[in-house]
Tab-separated table of C-alpha atoms and ligand atoms in Angstrom:
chain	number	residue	atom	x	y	z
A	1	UNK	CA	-40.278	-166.009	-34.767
A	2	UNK	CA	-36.955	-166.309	-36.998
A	3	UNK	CA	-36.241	-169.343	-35.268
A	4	UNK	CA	-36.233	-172.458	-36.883
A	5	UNK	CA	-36.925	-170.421	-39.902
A	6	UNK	CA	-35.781	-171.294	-43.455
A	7	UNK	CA	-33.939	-168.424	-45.598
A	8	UNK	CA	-32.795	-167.202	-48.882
A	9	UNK	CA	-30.442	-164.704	-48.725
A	10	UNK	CA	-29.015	-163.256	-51.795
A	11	UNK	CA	-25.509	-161.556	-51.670
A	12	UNK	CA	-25.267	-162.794	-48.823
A	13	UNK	CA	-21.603	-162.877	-49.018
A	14	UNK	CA	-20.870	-159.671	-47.833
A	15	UNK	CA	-22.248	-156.243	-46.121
A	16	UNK	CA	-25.602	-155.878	-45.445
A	17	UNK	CA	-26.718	-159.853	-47.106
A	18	UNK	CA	-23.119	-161.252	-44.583
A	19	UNK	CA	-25.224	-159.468	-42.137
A	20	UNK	CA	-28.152	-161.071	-42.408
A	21	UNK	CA	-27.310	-164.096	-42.773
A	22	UNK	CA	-24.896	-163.836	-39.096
A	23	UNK	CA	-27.962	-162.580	-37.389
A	24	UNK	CA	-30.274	-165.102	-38.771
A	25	UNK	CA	-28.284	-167.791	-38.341
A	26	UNK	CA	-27.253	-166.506	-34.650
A	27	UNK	CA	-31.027	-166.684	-34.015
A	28	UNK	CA	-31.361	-170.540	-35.088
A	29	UNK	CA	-32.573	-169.890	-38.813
A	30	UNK	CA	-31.226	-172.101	-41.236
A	31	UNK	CA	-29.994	-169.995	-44.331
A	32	UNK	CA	-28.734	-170.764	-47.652
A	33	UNK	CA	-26.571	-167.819	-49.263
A	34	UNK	CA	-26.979	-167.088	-52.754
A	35	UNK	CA	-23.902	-164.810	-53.996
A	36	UNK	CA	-22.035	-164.942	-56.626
A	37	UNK	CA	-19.715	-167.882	-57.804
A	38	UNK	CA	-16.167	-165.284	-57.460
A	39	UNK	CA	-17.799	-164.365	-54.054
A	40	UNK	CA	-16.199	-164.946	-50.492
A	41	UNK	CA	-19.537	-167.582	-49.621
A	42	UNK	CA	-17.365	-171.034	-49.389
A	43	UNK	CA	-15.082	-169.166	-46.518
A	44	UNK	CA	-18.322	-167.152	-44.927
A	45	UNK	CA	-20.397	-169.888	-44.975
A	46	UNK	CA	-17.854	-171.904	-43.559
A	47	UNK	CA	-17.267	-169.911	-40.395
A	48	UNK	CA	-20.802	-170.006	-39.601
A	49	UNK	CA	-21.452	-173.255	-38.912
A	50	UNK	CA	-23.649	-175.865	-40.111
A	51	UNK	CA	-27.317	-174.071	-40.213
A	52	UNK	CA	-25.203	-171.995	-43.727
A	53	UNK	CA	-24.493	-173.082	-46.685
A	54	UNK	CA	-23.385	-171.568	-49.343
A	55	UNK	CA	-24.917	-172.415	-53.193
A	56	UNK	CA	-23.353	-170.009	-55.798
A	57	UNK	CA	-26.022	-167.656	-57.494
A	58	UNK	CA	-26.035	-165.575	-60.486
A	59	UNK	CA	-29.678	-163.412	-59.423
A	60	UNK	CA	-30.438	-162.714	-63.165
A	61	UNK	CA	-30.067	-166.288	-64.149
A	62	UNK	CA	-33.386	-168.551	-63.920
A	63	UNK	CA	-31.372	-171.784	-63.565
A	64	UNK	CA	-29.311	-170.438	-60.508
A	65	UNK	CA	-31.705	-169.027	-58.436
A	66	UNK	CA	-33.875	-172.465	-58.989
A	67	UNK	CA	-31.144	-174.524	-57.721
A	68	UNK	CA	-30.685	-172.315	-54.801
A	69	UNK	CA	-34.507	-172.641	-53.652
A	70	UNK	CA	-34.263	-176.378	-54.358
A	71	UNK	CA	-31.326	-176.216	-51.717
A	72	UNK	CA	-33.377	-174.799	-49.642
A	73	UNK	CA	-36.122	-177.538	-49.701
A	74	UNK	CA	-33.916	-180.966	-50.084
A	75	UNK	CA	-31.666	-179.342	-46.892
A	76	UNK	CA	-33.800	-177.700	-44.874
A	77	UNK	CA	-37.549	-178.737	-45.937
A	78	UNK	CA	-38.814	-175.411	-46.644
A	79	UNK	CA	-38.547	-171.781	-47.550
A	80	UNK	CA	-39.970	-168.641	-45.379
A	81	UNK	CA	-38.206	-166.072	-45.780
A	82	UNK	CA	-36.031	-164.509	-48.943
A	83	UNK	CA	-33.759	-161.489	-48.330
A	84	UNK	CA	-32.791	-159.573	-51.729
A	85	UNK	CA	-29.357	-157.789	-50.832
A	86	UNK	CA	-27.343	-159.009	-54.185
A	87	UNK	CA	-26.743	-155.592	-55.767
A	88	UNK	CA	-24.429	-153.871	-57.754
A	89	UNK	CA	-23.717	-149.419	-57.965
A	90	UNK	CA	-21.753	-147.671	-60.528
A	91	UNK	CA	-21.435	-143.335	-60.638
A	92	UNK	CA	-21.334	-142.275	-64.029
A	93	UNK	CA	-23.171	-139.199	-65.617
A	94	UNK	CA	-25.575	-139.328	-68.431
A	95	UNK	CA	-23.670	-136.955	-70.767
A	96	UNK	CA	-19.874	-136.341	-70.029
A	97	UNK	CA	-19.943	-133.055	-72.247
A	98	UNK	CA	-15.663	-132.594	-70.989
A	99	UNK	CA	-15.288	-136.232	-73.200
A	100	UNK	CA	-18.321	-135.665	-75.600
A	101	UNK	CA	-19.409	-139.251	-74.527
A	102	UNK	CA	-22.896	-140.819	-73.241
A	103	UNK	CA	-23.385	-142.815	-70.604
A	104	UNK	CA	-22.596	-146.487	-71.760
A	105	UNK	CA	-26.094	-148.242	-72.481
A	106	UNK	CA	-24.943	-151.612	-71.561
A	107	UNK	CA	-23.422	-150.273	-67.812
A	108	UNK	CA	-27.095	-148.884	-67.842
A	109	UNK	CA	-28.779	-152.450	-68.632
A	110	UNK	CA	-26.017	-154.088	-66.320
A	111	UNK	CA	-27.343	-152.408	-63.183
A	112	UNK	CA	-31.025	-152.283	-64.072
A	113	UNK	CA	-30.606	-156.339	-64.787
A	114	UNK	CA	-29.082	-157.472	-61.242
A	115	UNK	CA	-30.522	-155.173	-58.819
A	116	UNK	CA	-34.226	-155.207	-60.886
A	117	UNK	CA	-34.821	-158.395	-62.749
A	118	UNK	CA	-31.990	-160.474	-60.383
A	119	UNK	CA	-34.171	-158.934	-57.498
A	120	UNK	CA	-37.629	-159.692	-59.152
A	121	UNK	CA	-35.893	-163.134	-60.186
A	122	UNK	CA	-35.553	-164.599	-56.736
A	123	UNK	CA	-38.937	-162.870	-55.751
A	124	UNK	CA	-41.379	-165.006	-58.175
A	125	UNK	CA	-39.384	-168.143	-57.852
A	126	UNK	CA	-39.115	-167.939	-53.657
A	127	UNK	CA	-42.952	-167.209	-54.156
A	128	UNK	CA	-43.601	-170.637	-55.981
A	129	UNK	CA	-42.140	-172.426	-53.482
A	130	UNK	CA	-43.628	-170.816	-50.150
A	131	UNK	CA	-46.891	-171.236	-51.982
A	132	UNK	CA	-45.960	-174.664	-50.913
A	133	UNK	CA	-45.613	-174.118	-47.389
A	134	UNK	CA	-48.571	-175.083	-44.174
A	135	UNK	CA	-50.025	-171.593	-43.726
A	136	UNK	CA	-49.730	-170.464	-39.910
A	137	UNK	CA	-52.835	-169.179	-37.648
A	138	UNK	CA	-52.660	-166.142	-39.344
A	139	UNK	CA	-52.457	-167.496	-42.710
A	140	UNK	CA	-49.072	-166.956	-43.419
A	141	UNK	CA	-47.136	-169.057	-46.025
A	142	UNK	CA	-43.731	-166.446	-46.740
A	143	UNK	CA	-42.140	-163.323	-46.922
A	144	UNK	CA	-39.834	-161.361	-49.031
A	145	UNK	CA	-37.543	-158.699	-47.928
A	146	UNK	CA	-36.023	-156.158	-50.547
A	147	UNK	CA	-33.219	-153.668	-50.612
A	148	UNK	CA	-33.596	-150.341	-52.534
A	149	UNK	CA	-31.782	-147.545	-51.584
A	150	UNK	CA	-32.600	-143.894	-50.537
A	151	UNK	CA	-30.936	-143.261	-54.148
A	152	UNK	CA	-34.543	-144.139	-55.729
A	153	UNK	CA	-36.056	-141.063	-53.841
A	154	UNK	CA	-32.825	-138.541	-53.923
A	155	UNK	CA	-30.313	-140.236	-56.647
A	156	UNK	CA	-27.235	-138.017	-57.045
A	157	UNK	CA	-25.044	-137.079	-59.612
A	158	UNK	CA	-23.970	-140.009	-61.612
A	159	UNK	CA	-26.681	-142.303	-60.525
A	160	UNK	CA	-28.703	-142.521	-62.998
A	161	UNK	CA	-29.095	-146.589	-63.797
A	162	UNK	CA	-28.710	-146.962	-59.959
A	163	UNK	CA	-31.645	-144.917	-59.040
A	164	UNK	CA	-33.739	-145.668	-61.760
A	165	UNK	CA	-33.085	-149.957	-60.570
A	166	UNK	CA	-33.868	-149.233	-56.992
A	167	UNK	CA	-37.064	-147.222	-57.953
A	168	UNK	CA	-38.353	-150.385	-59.574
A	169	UNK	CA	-37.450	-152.491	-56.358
A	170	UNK	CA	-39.800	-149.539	-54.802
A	171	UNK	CA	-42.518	-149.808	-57.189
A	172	UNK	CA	-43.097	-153.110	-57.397
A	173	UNK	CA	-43.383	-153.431	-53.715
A	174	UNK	CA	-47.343	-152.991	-53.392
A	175	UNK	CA	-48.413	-154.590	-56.506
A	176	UNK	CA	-46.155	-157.745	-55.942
A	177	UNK	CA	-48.064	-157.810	-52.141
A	178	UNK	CA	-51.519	-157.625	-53.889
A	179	UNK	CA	-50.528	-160.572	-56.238
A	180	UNK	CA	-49.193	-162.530	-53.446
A	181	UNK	CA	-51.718	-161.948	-50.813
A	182	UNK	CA	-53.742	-164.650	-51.822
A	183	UNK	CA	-51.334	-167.024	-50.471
A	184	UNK	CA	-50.117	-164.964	-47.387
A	185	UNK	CA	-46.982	-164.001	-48.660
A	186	UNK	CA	-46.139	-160.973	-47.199
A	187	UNK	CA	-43.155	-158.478	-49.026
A	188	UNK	CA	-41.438	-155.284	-47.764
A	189	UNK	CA	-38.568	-153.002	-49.272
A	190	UNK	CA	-36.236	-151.514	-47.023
A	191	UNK	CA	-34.607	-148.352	-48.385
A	192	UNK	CA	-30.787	-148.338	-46.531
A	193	UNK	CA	-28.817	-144.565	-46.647
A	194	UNK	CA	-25.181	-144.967	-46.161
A	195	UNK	CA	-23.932	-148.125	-44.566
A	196	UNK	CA	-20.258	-149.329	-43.835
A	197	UNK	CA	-20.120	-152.057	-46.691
A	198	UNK	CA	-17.212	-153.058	-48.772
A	199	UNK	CA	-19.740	-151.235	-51.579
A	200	UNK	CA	-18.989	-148.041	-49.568
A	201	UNK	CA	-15.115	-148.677	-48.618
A	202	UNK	CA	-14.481	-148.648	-52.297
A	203	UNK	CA	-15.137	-144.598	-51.937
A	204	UNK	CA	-12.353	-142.826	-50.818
A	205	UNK	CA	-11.899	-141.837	-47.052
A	206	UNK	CA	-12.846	-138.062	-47.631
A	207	UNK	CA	-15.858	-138.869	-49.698
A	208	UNK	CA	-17.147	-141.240	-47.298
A	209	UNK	CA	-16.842	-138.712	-43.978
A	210	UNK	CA	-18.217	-136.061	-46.192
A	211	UNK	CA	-21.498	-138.369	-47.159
A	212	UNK	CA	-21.025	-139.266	-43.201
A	213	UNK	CA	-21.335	-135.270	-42.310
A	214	UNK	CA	-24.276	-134.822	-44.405
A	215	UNK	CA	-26.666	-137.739	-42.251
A	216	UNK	CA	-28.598	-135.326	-39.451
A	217	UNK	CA	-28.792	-138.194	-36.956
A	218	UNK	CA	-26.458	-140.415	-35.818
A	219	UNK	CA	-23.799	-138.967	-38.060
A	220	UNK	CA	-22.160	-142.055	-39.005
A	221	UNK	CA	-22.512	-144.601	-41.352
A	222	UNK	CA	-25.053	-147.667	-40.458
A	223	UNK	CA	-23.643	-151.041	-39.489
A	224	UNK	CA	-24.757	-153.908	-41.490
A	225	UNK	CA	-25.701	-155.329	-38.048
A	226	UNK	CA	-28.604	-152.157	-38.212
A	227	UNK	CA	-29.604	-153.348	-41.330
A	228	UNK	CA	-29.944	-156.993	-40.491
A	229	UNK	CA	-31.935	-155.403	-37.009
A	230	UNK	CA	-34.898	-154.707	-39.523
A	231	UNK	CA	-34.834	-157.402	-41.672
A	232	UNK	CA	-35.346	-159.721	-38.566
A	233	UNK	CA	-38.148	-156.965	-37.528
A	234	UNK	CA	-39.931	-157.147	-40.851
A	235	UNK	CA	-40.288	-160.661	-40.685
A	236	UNK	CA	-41.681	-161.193	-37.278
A	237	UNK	CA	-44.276	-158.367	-37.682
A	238	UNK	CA	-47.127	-159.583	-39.562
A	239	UNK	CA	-48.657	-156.654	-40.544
A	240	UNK	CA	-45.802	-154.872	-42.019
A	241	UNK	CA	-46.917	-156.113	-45.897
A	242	UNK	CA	-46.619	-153.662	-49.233
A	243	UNK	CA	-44.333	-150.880	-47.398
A	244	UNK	CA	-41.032	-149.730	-47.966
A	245	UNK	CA	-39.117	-148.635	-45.231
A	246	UNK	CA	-35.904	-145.988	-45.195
A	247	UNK	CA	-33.518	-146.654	-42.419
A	248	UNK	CA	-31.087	-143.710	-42.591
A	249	UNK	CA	-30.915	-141.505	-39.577
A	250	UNK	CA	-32.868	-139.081	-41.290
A	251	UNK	CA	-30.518	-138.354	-44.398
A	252	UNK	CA	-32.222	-136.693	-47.497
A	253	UNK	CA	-29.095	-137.254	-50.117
A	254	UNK	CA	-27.752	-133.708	-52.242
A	255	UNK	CA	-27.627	-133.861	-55.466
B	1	NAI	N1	-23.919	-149.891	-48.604
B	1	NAI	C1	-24.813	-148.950	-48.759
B	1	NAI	O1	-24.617	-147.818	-48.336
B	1	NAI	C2	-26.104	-149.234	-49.451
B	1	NAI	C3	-26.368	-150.409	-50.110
B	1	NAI	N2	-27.601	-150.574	-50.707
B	1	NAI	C4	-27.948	-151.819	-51.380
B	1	NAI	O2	-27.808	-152.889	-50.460
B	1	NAI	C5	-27.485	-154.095	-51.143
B	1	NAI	C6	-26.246	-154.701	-50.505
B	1	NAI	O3	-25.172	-153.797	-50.703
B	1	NAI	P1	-23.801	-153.880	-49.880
B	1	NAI	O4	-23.892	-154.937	-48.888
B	1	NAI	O5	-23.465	-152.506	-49.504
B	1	NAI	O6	-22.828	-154.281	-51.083
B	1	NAI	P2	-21.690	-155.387	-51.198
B	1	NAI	O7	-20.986	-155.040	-52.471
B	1	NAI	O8	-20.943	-155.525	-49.943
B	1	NAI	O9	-22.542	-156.737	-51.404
B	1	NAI	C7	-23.273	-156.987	-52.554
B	1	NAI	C8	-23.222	-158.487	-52.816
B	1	NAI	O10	-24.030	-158.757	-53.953
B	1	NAI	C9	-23.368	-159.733	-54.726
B	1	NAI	N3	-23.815	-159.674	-56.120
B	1	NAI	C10	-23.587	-158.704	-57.034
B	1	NAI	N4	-24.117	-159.045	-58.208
B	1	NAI	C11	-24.718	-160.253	-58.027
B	1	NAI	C12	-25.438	-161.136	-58.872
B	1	NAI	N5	-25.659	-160.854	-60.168
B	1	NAI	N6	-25.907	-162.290	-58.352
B	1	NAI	C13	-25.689	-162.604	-57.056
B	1	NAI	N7	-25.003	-161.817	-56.202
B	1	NAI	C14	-24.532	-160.651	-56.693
B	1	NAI	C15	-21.890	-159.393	-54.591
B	1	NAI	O11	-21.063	-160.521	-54.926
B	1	NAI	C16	-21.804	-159.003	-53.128
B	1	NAI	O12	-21.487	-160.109	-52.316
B	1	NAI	C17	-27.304	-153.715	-52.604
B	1	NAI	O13	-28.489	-154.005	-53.287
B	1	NAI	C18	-27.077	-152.211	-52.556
B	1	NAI	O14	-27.486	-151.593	-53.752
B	1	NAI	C19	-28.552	-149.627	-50.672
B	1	NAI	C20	-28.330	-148.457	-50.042
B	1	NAI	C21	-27.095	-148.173	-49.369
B	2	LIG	C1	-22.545	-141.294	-55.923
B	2	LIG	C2	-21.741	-141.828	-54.736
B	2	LIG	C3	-21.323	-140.629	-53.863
B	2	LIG	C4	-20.253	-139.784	-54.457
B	2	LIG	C5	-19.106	-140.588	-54.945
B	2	LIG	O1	-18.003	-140.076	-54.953
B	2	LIG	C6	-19.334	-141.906	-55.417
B	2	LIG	C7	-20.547	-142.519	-55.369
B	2	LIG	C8	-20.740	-143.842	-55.997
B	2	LIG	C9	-21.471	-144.810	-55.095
B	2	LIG	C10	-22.772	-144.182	-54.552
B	2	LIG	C11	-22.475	-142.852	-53.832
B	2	LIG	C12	-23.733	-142.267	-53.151
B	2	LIG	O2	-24.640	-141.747	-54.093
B	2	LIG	C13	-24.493	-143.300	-52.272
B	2	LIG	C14	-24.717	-144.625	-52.995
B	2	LIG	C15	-25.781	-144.456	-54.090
B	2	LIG	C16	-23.385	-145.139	-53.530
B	2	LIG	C17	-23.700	-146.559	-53.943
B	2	LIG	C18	-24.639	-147.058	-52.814
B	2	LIG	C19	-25.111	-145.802	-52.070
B	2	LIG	O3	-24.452	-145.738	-50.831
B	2	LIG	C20	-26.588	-145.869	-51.787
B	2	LIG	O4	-27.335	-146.670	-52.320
B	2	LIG	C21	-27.129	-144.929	-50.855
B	2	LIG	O5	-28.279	-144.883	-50.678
């Protein structure tokens, strides 16, 4: 049960991570959000009371996401749960033959470093520390929750660094739940489609009904609140371990 739970949740600032953290926090977990330092998290975690607080997190920074777990412990005594939502998109082609010019290598590394080795980060530190933890009846000392995308299955145009970083999230899923398994430290990736984040609103308003048109069922963008449904769902199910899960109302994205 999420109740009384302790969790990580990294950008947990806003969309899908703001999400979370509402709904867990709703549900009596205590939650410390890890976003950036330039992030809305003082004002969020304000409004949510006391059971939030806010540390500010770089995910590809060692130091950052240590202080953030330590949080965790000295406030709330322990950690069972981390959420990976910190993430970051870009839409550039590989070769723009109109402006003979490649695709930048360092907007490449830039995405592949948050949303892979941020994400992998936070997932080997949490892990130390819920190593720590009383297992329950079953055994169970932690989970870890990641977010890939549908892009790592059916990228589009433009997405290459984006798709390649979420494939990674993807493929380290089972090996990561072999290594940890040991300790009962269960780990899932959920894949979201389209979802009504301020990641999305940056799109313009024909763009974003047109990728709307193209899900079979519902035709609409997901709520964050949908999102956050699953996360809560993942960790209250203990045999969901290794598994990456689409939620996306059956979309298959064109190229
Ligand atoms: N919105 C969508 O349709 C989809 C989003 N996703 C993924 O879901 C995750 C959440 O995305 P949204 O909520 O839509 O985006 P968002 O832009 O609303 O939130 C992302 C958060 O991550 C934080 N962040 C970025 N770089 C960071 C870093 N280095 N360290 C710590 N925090 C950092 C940002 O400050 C922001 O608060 C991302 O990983 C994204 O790739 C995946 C599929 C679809
Ligand atoms: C490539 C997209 C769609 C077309 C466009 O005009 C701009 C874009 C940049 C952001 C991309 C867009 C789309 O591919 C869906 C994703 C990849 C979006 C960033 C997050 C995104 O919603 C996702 O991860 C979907 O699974």
């Amino acid at each position: 049960m999420i109740k009384n739970a302790v969790a990580v949740v990294t950008g947990g600032a806003s969309g899908l991570g703001r999400a979370t953290v509402e709904r867990l926090a709703k549900q009596g977990a205590r939650v410390v959000m890890a976003d950036l330092g330039s992030s809305k998290g003082n004002e969020v975690a304000k409004e949510l009371g006391d059971n939030v607080v806010f540390v500010p997190v770089d995910v590809t920074s060692e130091k950052d996401v240590t202080t953030a777990l330590e949080t965790a412990k000295d406030k709330f005594g322990r950690l069972d749960l981390a959420v990976n939502c910190a993430g970051t998109a870009t839409a550039v082609r590989t070769y723009n033959f109109n402006k003979n010019a490649a695709h930048r290598l360092d907007d490449f590394t830039r995405v592949l470093m948050v949303n892979t080795v941020g994400t992998f980060n936070v997932i080997r530190l949490s892990a130390g520390l819920m190593g720590t933890n009383e297992p329950n009846q079953d055994g169970q000392r932690g989970v870890i929750v990641n977010t890939a995308s549908v892009a790592a299955y059916d990228g589009q145009i433009g997405q290459a660094a984006y798709s390649a970083s979420k494939a990674a999230v993807v493929g380290m899923t089972l090996p990561i739940a072999r290594d940890l398994s040991t300790q009962g430290i269960r780990i899932c990736t959920i894949a979201p489609g389209l979802f009504n984040t301020p990641m999305l609103a940056a799109l313009p308003e024909k763009v974003r009904t047109f990728l709307a048109k193209s899900i079979p069922f519902p035709q609409r963008l997901g709520e964050p609140s949908e999102y956050a449904h699953l996360v809560q769902a993942i960790y209250e199910n203990p045999l969901m371990n290794g598994e990456t899960i689409r939620i996306d109302g059956a979309l298959r994205m064109q190229p």
